[in-house]
Amino acid sequence: MIVRFIARDGTVSTVAANPGDRLLDVAQADDQPLEGTCEGQLACATCHVIVDAAGFLKLQPASEEEEDMLDLAHSATRTSRLACQIRLTDALDGLTVRIPA
């Protein structure tokens, strides 16, 4: 499966991933600037990404804890999510996410 990252400068990176992979791990392996400081424990928002609208509709809804962390994220949008909370599935093949400014 393929995941596309759009960097802050608009550069697009296309990465191969596997179903079951965590989006944060895929991003970090591609040297995207996502820290994931809390290692997926929902204690920070350093892995905040903006998911394209089509992909966002295919995601499981965010938990209340994730929503609380997104409230603290800089430049959060309606389609913002934490990359540590997204497990890739076949349905997400072609997912495009933007790294926020």
CSV table of N, CA, C and O in Angstrom, one decimal:
chain,number,residue,atom,x,y,z
A,1,MET,N,0.8,-1.2,0.0
A,1,MET,CA,0.0,0.0,0.0
A,1,MET,C,0.9,1.2,0.0
A,1,MET,O,2.1,1.2,0.4
A,2,ILE,N,0.3,2.4,-0.4
A,2,ILE,CA,1.0,3.6,-0.5
A,2,ILE,C,0.5,4.7,0.4
A,2,ILE,O,-0.7,4.8,0.6
A,3,VAL,N,1.3,5.5,1.0
A,3,VAL,CA,1.0,6.6,1.8
A,3,VAL,C,1.8,7.8,1.2
A,3,VAL,O,2.9,7.7,0.9
A,4,ARG,N,1.1,8.9,1.1
A,4,ARG,CA,1.7,10.2,0.6
A,4,ARG,C,1.8,11.2,1.7
A,4,ARG,O,0.8,11.4,2.4
A,5,PHE,N,3.0,11.7,1.9
A,5,PHE,CA,3.2,12.8,2.9
A,5,PHE,C,3.5,14.1,2.1
A,5,PHE,O,4.3,14.1,1.2
A,6,ILE,N,2.8,15.1,2.5
A,6,ILE,CA,3.0,16.5,1.9
A,6,ILE,C,3.8,17.3,2.9
A,6,ILE,O,3.2,17.6,4.0
A,7,ALA,N,5.0,17.6,2.7
A,7,ALA,CA,5.8,18.3,3.6
A,7,ALA,C,5.4,19.8,3.7
A,7,ALA,O,4.6,20.3,2.9
A,8,ARG,N,5.9,20.5,4.7
A,8,ARG,CA,5.6,21.9,4.9
A,8,ARG,C,5.9,22.7,3.7
A,8,ARG,O,5.2,23.7,3.5
A,9,ASP,N,6.9,22.4,3.0
A,9,ASP,CA,7.3,23.2,1.8
A,9,ASP,C,6.5,22.7,0.5
A,9,ASP,O,6.8,23.2,-0.6
A,10,GLY,N,5.6,21.7,0.6
A,10,GLY,CA,4.8,21.3,-0.5
A,10,GLY,C,5.4,20.0,-1.2
A,10,GLY,O,4.7,19.5,-2.1
A,11,THR,N,6.6,19.6,-0.8
A,11,THR,CA,7.2,18.4,-1.4
A,11,THR,C,6.4,17.2,-1.0
A,11,THR,O,6.0,17.0,0.1
A,12,VAL,N,6.2,16.3,-2.0
A,12,VAL,CA,5.4,15.1,-1.8
A,12,VAL,C,6.3,13.9,-1.8
A,12,VAL,O,7.2,13.8,-2.6
A,13,SER,N,6.1,13.1,-0.8
A,13,SER,CA,6.9,11.9,-0.6
A,13,SER,C,5.9,10.7,-0.6
A,13,SER,O,5.0,10.7,0.1
A,14,THR,N,6.2,9.7,-1.5
A,14,THR,CA,5.3,8.6,-1.6
A,14,THR,C,6.1,7.4,-1.0
A,14,THR,O,7.2,7.1,-1.3
A,15,VAL,N,5.4,6.7,0.0
A,15,VAL,CA,6.1,5.7,0.8
A,15,VAL,C,5.3,4.4,0.7
A,15,VAL,O,4.0,4.4,0.8
A,16,ALA,N,5.9,3.3,0.7
A,16,ALA,CA,5.3,2.0,0.8
A,16,ALA,C,5.1,1.6,2.2
A,16,ALA,O,5.9,1.9,3.1
A,17,ALA,N,3.9,1.1,2.6
A,17,ALA,CA,3.6,0.7,3.9
A,17,ALA,C,2.8,-0.6,3.9
A,17,ALA,O,2.4,-1.1,2.8
A,18,ASN,N,2.6,-1.2,5.1
A,18,ASN,CA,1.9,-2.4,5.2
A,18,ASN,C,0.6,-2.2,6.0
A,18,ASN,O,0.6,-1.5,7.0
A,19,PRO,N,-0.4,-3.0,5.7
A,19,PRO,CA,-1.6,-2.9,6.6
A,19,PRO,C,-1.2,-3.3,8.0
A,19,PRO,O,-0.4,-4.2,8.2
A,20,GLY,N,-1.7,-2.6,9.0
A,20,GLY,CA,-1.3,-2.8,10.4
A,20,GLY,C,-0.2,-1.9,10.9
A,20,GLY,O,-0.1,-1.7,12.1
A,21,ASP,N,0.5,-1.3,9.9
A,21,ASP,CA,1.5,-0.3,10.3
A,21,ASP,C,0.9,0.9,11.0
A,21,ASP,O,-0.2,1.3,10.6
A,22,ARG,N,1.6,1.5,11.9
A,22,ARG,CA,1.1,2.7,12.5
A,22,ARG,C,1.6,3.9,11.7
A,22,ARG,O,2.8,3.9,11.3
A,23,LEU,N,0.8,4.9,11.4
A,23,LEU,CA,1.2,6.0,10.5
A,23,LEU,C,2.4,6.7,11.0
A,23,LEU,O,3.3,7.1,10.3
A,24,LEU,N,2.5,6.9,12.3
A,24,LEU,CA,3.6,7.6,12.9
A,24,LEU,C,4.9,6.8,12.6
A,24,LEU,O,5.9,7.5,12.2
A,25,ASP,N,4.9,5.5,12.7
A,25,ASP,CA,6.1,4.7,12.4
A,25,ASP,C,6.5,4.9,10.9
A,25,ASP,O,7.7,5.0,10.6
A,26,VAL,N,5.5,4.9,10.0
A,26,VAL,CA,5.8,5.0,8.6
A,26,VAL,C,6.4,6.4,8.3
A,26,VAL,O,7.3,6.5,7.6
A,27,ALA,N,5.8,7.4,8.9
A,27,ALA,CA,6.3,8.8,8.8
A,27,ALA,C,7.7,8.9,9.3
A,27,ALA,O,8.6,9.5,8.6
A,28,GLN,N,8.0,8.4,10.4
A,28,GLN,CA,9.4,8.5,11.0
A,28,GLN,C,10.4,7.8,10.1
A,28,GLN,O,11.5,8.2,10.0
A,29,ALA,N,10.0,6.6,9.6
A,29,ALA,CA,10.9,5.9,8.7
A,29,ALA,C,11.2,6.6,7.4
A,29,ALA,O,12.3,6.5,6.8
A,30,ASP,N,10.3,7.5,7.1
A,30,ASP,CA,10.5,8.4,5.9
A,30,ASP,C,11.1,9.7,6.3
A,30,ASP,O,11.1,10.7,5.4
A,31,ASP,N,11.6,9.9,7.5
A,31,ASP,CA,12.2,11.1,8.0
A,31,ASP,C,11.3,12.3,8.0
A,31,ASP,O,11.7,13.4,7.8
A,32,GLN,N,10.0,12.1,8.2
A,32,GLN,CA,9.1,13.2,8.3
A,32,GLN,C,9.3,13.8,9.7
A,32,GLN,O,9.6,13.1,10.6
A,33,PRO,N,9.1,15.1,9.9
A,33,PRO,CA,9.3,15.7,11.1
A,33,PRO,C,8.2,15.6,12.2
A,33,PRO,O,7.7,16.5,12.7
A,34,LEU,N,7.9,14.3,12.5
A,34,LEU,CA,6.9,14.0,13.5
A,34,LEU,C,7.6,13.4,14.7
A,34,LEU,O,8.2,12.3,14.5
A,35,GLU,N,7.5,14.0,15.9
A,35,GLU,CA,8.3,13.5,17.0
A,35,GLU,C,7.7,12.3,17.7
A,35,GLU,O,8.3,11.3,18.0
A,36,GLY,N,6.4,12.4,18.0
A,36,GLY,CA,5.8,11.3,18.7
A,36,GLY,C,6.4,11.1,20.1
A,36,GLY,O,6.6,10.0,20.5
A,37,THR,N,6.6,12.2,20.7
A,37,THR,CA,7.2,12.3,22.0
A,37,THR,C,6.7,11.3,23.1
A,37,THR,O,7.4,10.7,23.8
A,38,CYS,N,5.4,11.2,23.1
A,38,CYS,CA,4.7,10.4,24.1
A,38,CYS,C,4.6,8.9,23.7
A,38,CYS,O,4.0,8.1,24.4
A,39,GLU,N,5.1,8.6,22.5
A,39,GLU,CA,5.1,7.2,22.0
A,39,GLU,C,3.7,6.6,21.9
A,39,GLU,O,3.5,5.4,22.2
A,40,GLY,N,2.7,7.4,21.5
A,40,GLY,CA,1.4,6.9,21.3
A,40,GLY,C,0.5,6.8,22.6
A,40,GLY,O,-0.5,6.2,22.5
A,41,GLN,N,0.9,7.5,23.6
A,41,GLN,CA,0.2,7.4,24.9
A,41,GLN,C,-0.9,8.5,25.0
A,41,GLN,O,-1.5,8.7,26.1
A,42,LEU,N,-1.1,9.3,24.0
A,42,LEU,CA,-2.1,10.4,24.0
A,42,LEU,C,-1.8,11.4,25.0
A,42,LEU,O,-2.7,11.9,25.7
A,43,ALA,N,-0.5,11.8,25.2
A,43,ALA,CA,-0.1,12.8,26.2
A,43,ALA,C,0.6,14.0,25.5
A,43,ALA,O,1.1,14.9,26.2
A,44,CYS,N,0.6,14.0,24.1
A,44,CYS,CA,1.1,15.2,23.4
A,44,CYS,C,0.4,15.2,22.0
A,44,CYS,O,-0.4,14.4,21.7
A,45,ALA,N,0.8,16.2,21.3
A,45,ALA,CA,0.3,16.3,19.9
A,45,ALA,C,1.4,16.5,18.9
A,45,ALA,O,1.3,17.1,17.8
A,46,THR,N,2.6,15.9,19.2
A,46,THR,CA,3.8,16.1,18.3
A,46,THR,C,3.8,15.3,17.1
A,46,THR,O,4.7,15.4,16.3
A,47,CYS,N,2.7,14.5,16.9
A,47,CYS,CA,2.6,13.7,15.7
A,47,CYS,C,1.3,14.1,14.9
A,47,CYS,O,0.8,13.4,14.1
A,48,HIS,N,0.9,15.3,15.1
A,48,HIS,CA,-0.3,15.9,14.5
A,48,HIS,C,-0.1,15.9,13.0
A,48,HIS,O,0.9,16.4,12.5
A,49,VAL,N,-1.1,15.4,12.2
A,49,VAL,CA,-1.1,15.5,10.8
A,49,VAL,C,-2.5,15.9,10.3
A,49,VAL,O,-3.4,15.8,11.0
A,50,ILE,N,-2.5,16.4,9.1
A,50,ILE,CA,-3.8,16.8,8.5
A,50,ILE,C,-4.1,15.8,7.4
A,50,ILE,O,-3.3,15.7,6.4
A,51,VAL,N,-5.1,15.1,7.5
A,51,VAL,CA,-5.5,14.0,6.6
A,51,VAL,C,-6.3,14.6,5.5
A,51,VAL,O,-7.2,15.4,5.7
A,52,ASP,N,-6.1,14.2,4.2
A,52,ASP,CA,-7.0,14.6,3.1
A,52,ASP,C,-8.4,14.2,3.4
A,52,ASP,O,-8.7,13.2,4.1
A,53,ALA,N,-9.3,14.9,2.8
A,53,ALA,CA,-10.8,14.7,3.1
A,53,ALA,C,-11.2,13.3,2.8
A,53,ALA,O,-11.9,12.7,3.6
A,54,ALA,N,-10.8,12.8,1.7
A,54,ALA,CA,-11.3,11.4,1.3
A,54,ALA,C,-10.7,10.4,2.3
A,54,ALA,O,-11.5,9.5,2.6
A,55,GLY,N,-9.5,10.5,2.6
A,55,GLY,CA,-8.9,9.5,3.6
A,55,GLY,C,-9.5,9.7,5.0
A,55,GLY,O,-9.7,8.7,5.7
A,56,PHE,N,-9.8,10.9,5.4
A,56,PHE,CA,-10.4,11.2,6.7
A,56,PHE,C,-11.7,10.4,6.9
A,56,PHE,O,-11.9,9.9,8.0
A,57,LEU,N,-12.5,10.4,5.9
A,57,LEU,CA,-13.8,9.7,5.9
A,57,LEU,C,-13.6,8.2,6.1
A,57,LEU,O,-14.5,7.5,6.6
A,58,LYS,N,-12.4,7.6,5.8
A,58,LYS,CA,-12.2,6.2,5.9
A,58,LYS,C,-11.6,5.8,7.3
A,58,LYS,O,-11.5,4.6,7.6
A,59,LEU,N,-11.2,6.8,8.1
A,59,LEU,CA,-10.6,6.5,9.4
A,59,LEU,C,-11.6,6.2,10.4
A,59,LEU,O,-12.8,6.7,10.4
A,60,GLN,N,-11.2,5.4,11.4
A,60,GLN,CA,-12.1,5.2,12.6
A,60,GLN,C,-12.2,6.6,13.3
A,60,GLN,O,-11.2,7.3,13.3
A,61,PRO,N,-13.3,6.8,13.9
A,61,PRO,CA,-13.4,8.1,14.6
A,61,PRO,C,-12.3,8.3,15.7
A,61,PRO,O,-11.9,7.3,16.3
A,62,ALA,N,-11.9,9.5,16.0
A,62,ALA,CA,-10.9,9.8,17.0
A,62,ALA,C,-11.6,9.6,18.4
A,62,ALA,O,-12.8,9.9,18.6
A,63,SER,N,-10.8,9.1,19.3
A,63,SER,CA,-11.3,8.9,20.7
A,63,SER,C,-11.4,10.3,21.3
A,63,SER,O,-10.8,11.3,20.8
A,64,GLU,N,-12.1,10.4,22.4
A,64,GLU,CA,-12.2,11.6,23.2
A,64,GLU,C,-10.8,12.1,23.6
A,64,GLU,O,-10.5,13.3,23.6
A,65,GLU,N,-9.9,11.2,24.0
A,65,GLU,CA,-8.6,11.5,24.4
A,65,GLU,C,-7.8,12.1,23.3
A,65,GLU,O,-7.1,13.1,23.5
A,66,GLU,N,-8.0,11.6,22.1
A,66,GLU,CA,-7.3,12.1,20.9
A,66,GLU,C,-7.8,13.5,20.6
A,66,GLU,O,-7.0,14.4,20.3
A,67,GLU,N,-9.1,13.7,20.7
A,67,GLU,CA,-9.7,15.0,20.4
A,67,GLU,C,-9.2,16.0,21.4
A,67,GLU,O,-8.9,17.2,21.0
A,68,ASP,N,-9.0,15.6,22.6
A,68,ASP,CA,-8.5,16.6,23.7
A,68,ASP,C,-7.1,17.0,23.3
A,68,ASP,O,-6.7,18.2,23.4
A,69,MET,N,-6.2,16.1,22.8
A,69,MET,CA,-4.9,16.4,22.4
A,69,MET,C,-4.9,17.3,21.2
A,69,MET,O,-4.1,18.2,21.0
A,70,LEU,N,-5.8,17.0,20.2
A,70,LEU,CA,-5.9,17.8,19.0
A,70,LEU,C,-6.3,19.3,19.3
A,70,LEU,O,-5.9,20.2,18.6
A,71,ASP,N,-7.0,19.5,20.4
A,71,ASP,CA,-7.4,20.8,20.8
A,71,ASP,C,-6.1,21.6,21.1
A,71,ASP,O,-6.1,22.9,21.1
A,72,LEU,N,-5.0,21.0,21.5
A,72,LEU,CA,-3.8,21.6,21.8
A,72,LEU,C,-2.8,21.8,20.6
A,72,LEU,O,-1.8,22.4,20.7
A,73,ALA,N,-3.2,21.1,19.5
A,73,ALA,CA,-2.3,21.1,18.4
A,73,ALA,C,-2.3,22.4,17.6
A,73,ALA,O,-3.3,23.0,17.4
A,74,HIS,N,-1.1,22.8,17.3
A,74,HIS,CA,-1.0,24.1,16.5
A,74,HIS,C,-1.5,23.8,15.0
A,74,HIS,O,-1.2,22.8,14.4
A,75,SER,N,-2.3,24.7,14.5
A,75,SER,CA,-2.8,24.6,13.1
A,75,SER,C,-3.7,23.5,12.9
A,75,SER,O,-3.8,22.9,11.8
A,76,ALA,N,-4.4,23.0,14.0
A,76,ALA,CA,-5.4,21.9,13.8
A,76,ALA,C,-6.5,22.3,12.9
A,76,ALA,O,-7.0,23.5,12.9
A,77,THR,N,-7.0,21.4,12.1
A,77,THR,CA,-8.1,21.6,11.2
A,77,THR,C,-9.2,20.5,11.5
A,77,THR,O,-9.0,19.6,12.3
A,78,ARG,N,-10.3,20.6,10.7
A,78,ARG,CA,-11.4,19.6,10.9
A,78,ARG,C,-10.9,18.2,10.6
A,78,ARG,O,-11.4,17.2,11.1
A,79,THR,N,-9.9,18.0,9.7
A,79,THR,CA,-9.4,16.7,9.4
A,79,THR,C,-8.0,16.4,10.1
A,79,THR,O,-7.3,15.5,9.6
A,80,SER,N,-7.7,17.0,11.1
A,80,SER,CA,-6.5,16.7,11.9
A,80,SER,C,-6.7,15.4,12.7
A,80,SER,O,-7.7,15.1,13.2
A,81,ARG,N,-5.6,14.7,12.7
A,81,ARG,CA,-5.5,13.5,13.5
A,81,ARG,C,-4.1,13.3,14.1
A,81,ARG,O,-3.1,14.0,13.6
A,82,LEU,N,-3.9,12.5,15.1
A,82,LEU,CA,-2.6,12.1,15.6
A,82,LEU,C,-2.1,10.9,14.9
A,82,LEU,O,-2.8,9.8,14.8
A,83,ALA,N,-1.0,10.9,14.2
A,83,ALA,CA,-0.4,9.8,13.4
A,83,ALA,C,-0.2,8.6,14.3
A,83,ALA,O,-0.3,7.5,13.8
A,84,CYS,N,0.0,8.7,15.6
A,84,CYS,CA,0.2,7.6,16.5
A,84,CYS,C,-1.1,6.8,16.6
A,84,CYS,O,-1.1,5.6,17.1
A,85,GLN,N,-2.2,7.4,16.3
A,85,GLN,CA,-3.5,6.7,16.5
A,85,GLN,C,-4.1,6.1,15.2
A,85,GLN,O,-5.2,5.5,15.3
A,86,ILE,N,-3.4,6.2,14.1
A,86,ILE,CA,-3.9,5.7,12.9
A,86,ILE,C,-3.1,4.4,12.5
A,86,ILE,O,-1.9,4.4,12.3
A,87,ARG,N,-3.9,3.3,12.5
A,87,ARG,CA,-3.3,2.0,12.0
A,87,ARG,C,-3.8,1.9,10.5
A,87,ARG,O,-5.0,2.0,10.2
A,88,LEU,N,-2.8,1.6,9.7
A,88,LEU,CA,-3.2,1.5,8.2
A,88,LEU,C,-3.9,0.3,7.9
A,88,LEU,O,-3.6,-0.8,8.5
A,89,THR,N,-4.9,0.4,7.0
A,89,THR,CA,-5.6,-0.8,6.5
A,89,THR,C,-5.6,-0.7,5.0
A,89,THR,O,-5.3,0.3,4.4
A,90,ASP,N,-6.1,-1.8,4.4
A,90,ASP,CA,-6.1,-1.8,2.9
A,90,ASP,C,-7.0,-0.7,2.4
A,90,ASP,O,-6.8,-0.1,1.3
A,91,ALA,N,-8.1,-0.3,3.2
A,91,ALA,CA,-9.0,0.7,2.8
A,91,ALA,C,-8.3,2.1,2.7
A,91,ALA,O,-8.7,3.0,2.0
A,92,LEU,N,-7.1,2.2,3.4
A,92,LEU,CA,-6.4,3.5,3.4
A,92,LEU,C,-5.3,3.6,2.4
A,92,LEU,O,-4.5,4.5,2.4
A,93,ASP,N,-5.2,2.6,1.5
A,93,ASP,CA,-4.2,2.7,0.4
A,93,ASP,C,-4.4,4.0,-0.3
A,93,ASP,O,-5.5,4.4,-0.7
A,94,GLY,N,-3.3,4.7,-0.5
A,94,GLY,CA,-3.3,6.0,-1.2
A,94,GLY,C,-3.5,7.1,-0.2
A,94,GLY,O,-3.7,8.3,-0.7
A,95,LEU,N,-3.6,6.9,1.1
A,95,LEU,CA,-3.8,8.0,2.1
A,95,LEU,C,-2.8,9.1,1.9
A,95,LEU,O,-1.6,8.9,1.7
A,96,THR,N,-3.3,10.3,1.9
A,96,THR,CA,-2.5,11.5,1.8
A,96,THR,C,-2.6,12.3,3.1
A,96,THR,O,-3.7,12.6,3.5
A,97,VAL,N,-1.5,12.6,3.7
A,97,VAL,CA,-1.5,13.5,4.9
A,97,VAL,C,-0.5,14.6,4.7
A,97,VAL,O,0.6,14.5,4.1
A,98,ARG,N,-0.8,15.8,5.3
A,98,ARG,CA,0.0,17.0,5.2
A,98,ARG,C,0.6,17.2,6.6
A,98,ARG,O,0.0,17.0,7.6
A,99,ILE,N,1.9,17.5,6.6
A,99,ILE,CA,2.6,17.9,7.8
A,99,ILE,C,2.3,19.4,8.1
A,99,ILE,O,2.6,20.2,7.2
A,100,PRO,N,1.6,19.7,9.2
A,100,PRO,CA,1.2,21.1,9.4
A,100,PRO,C,2.4,22.0,9.7
A,100,PRO,O,3.5,21.6,10.0
A,101,ALA,N,2.2,23.3,9.4
A,101,ALA,CA,3.2,24.3,9.6
A,101,ALA,C,3.6,24.5,11.0
A,101,ALA,O,2.8,24.2,11.9
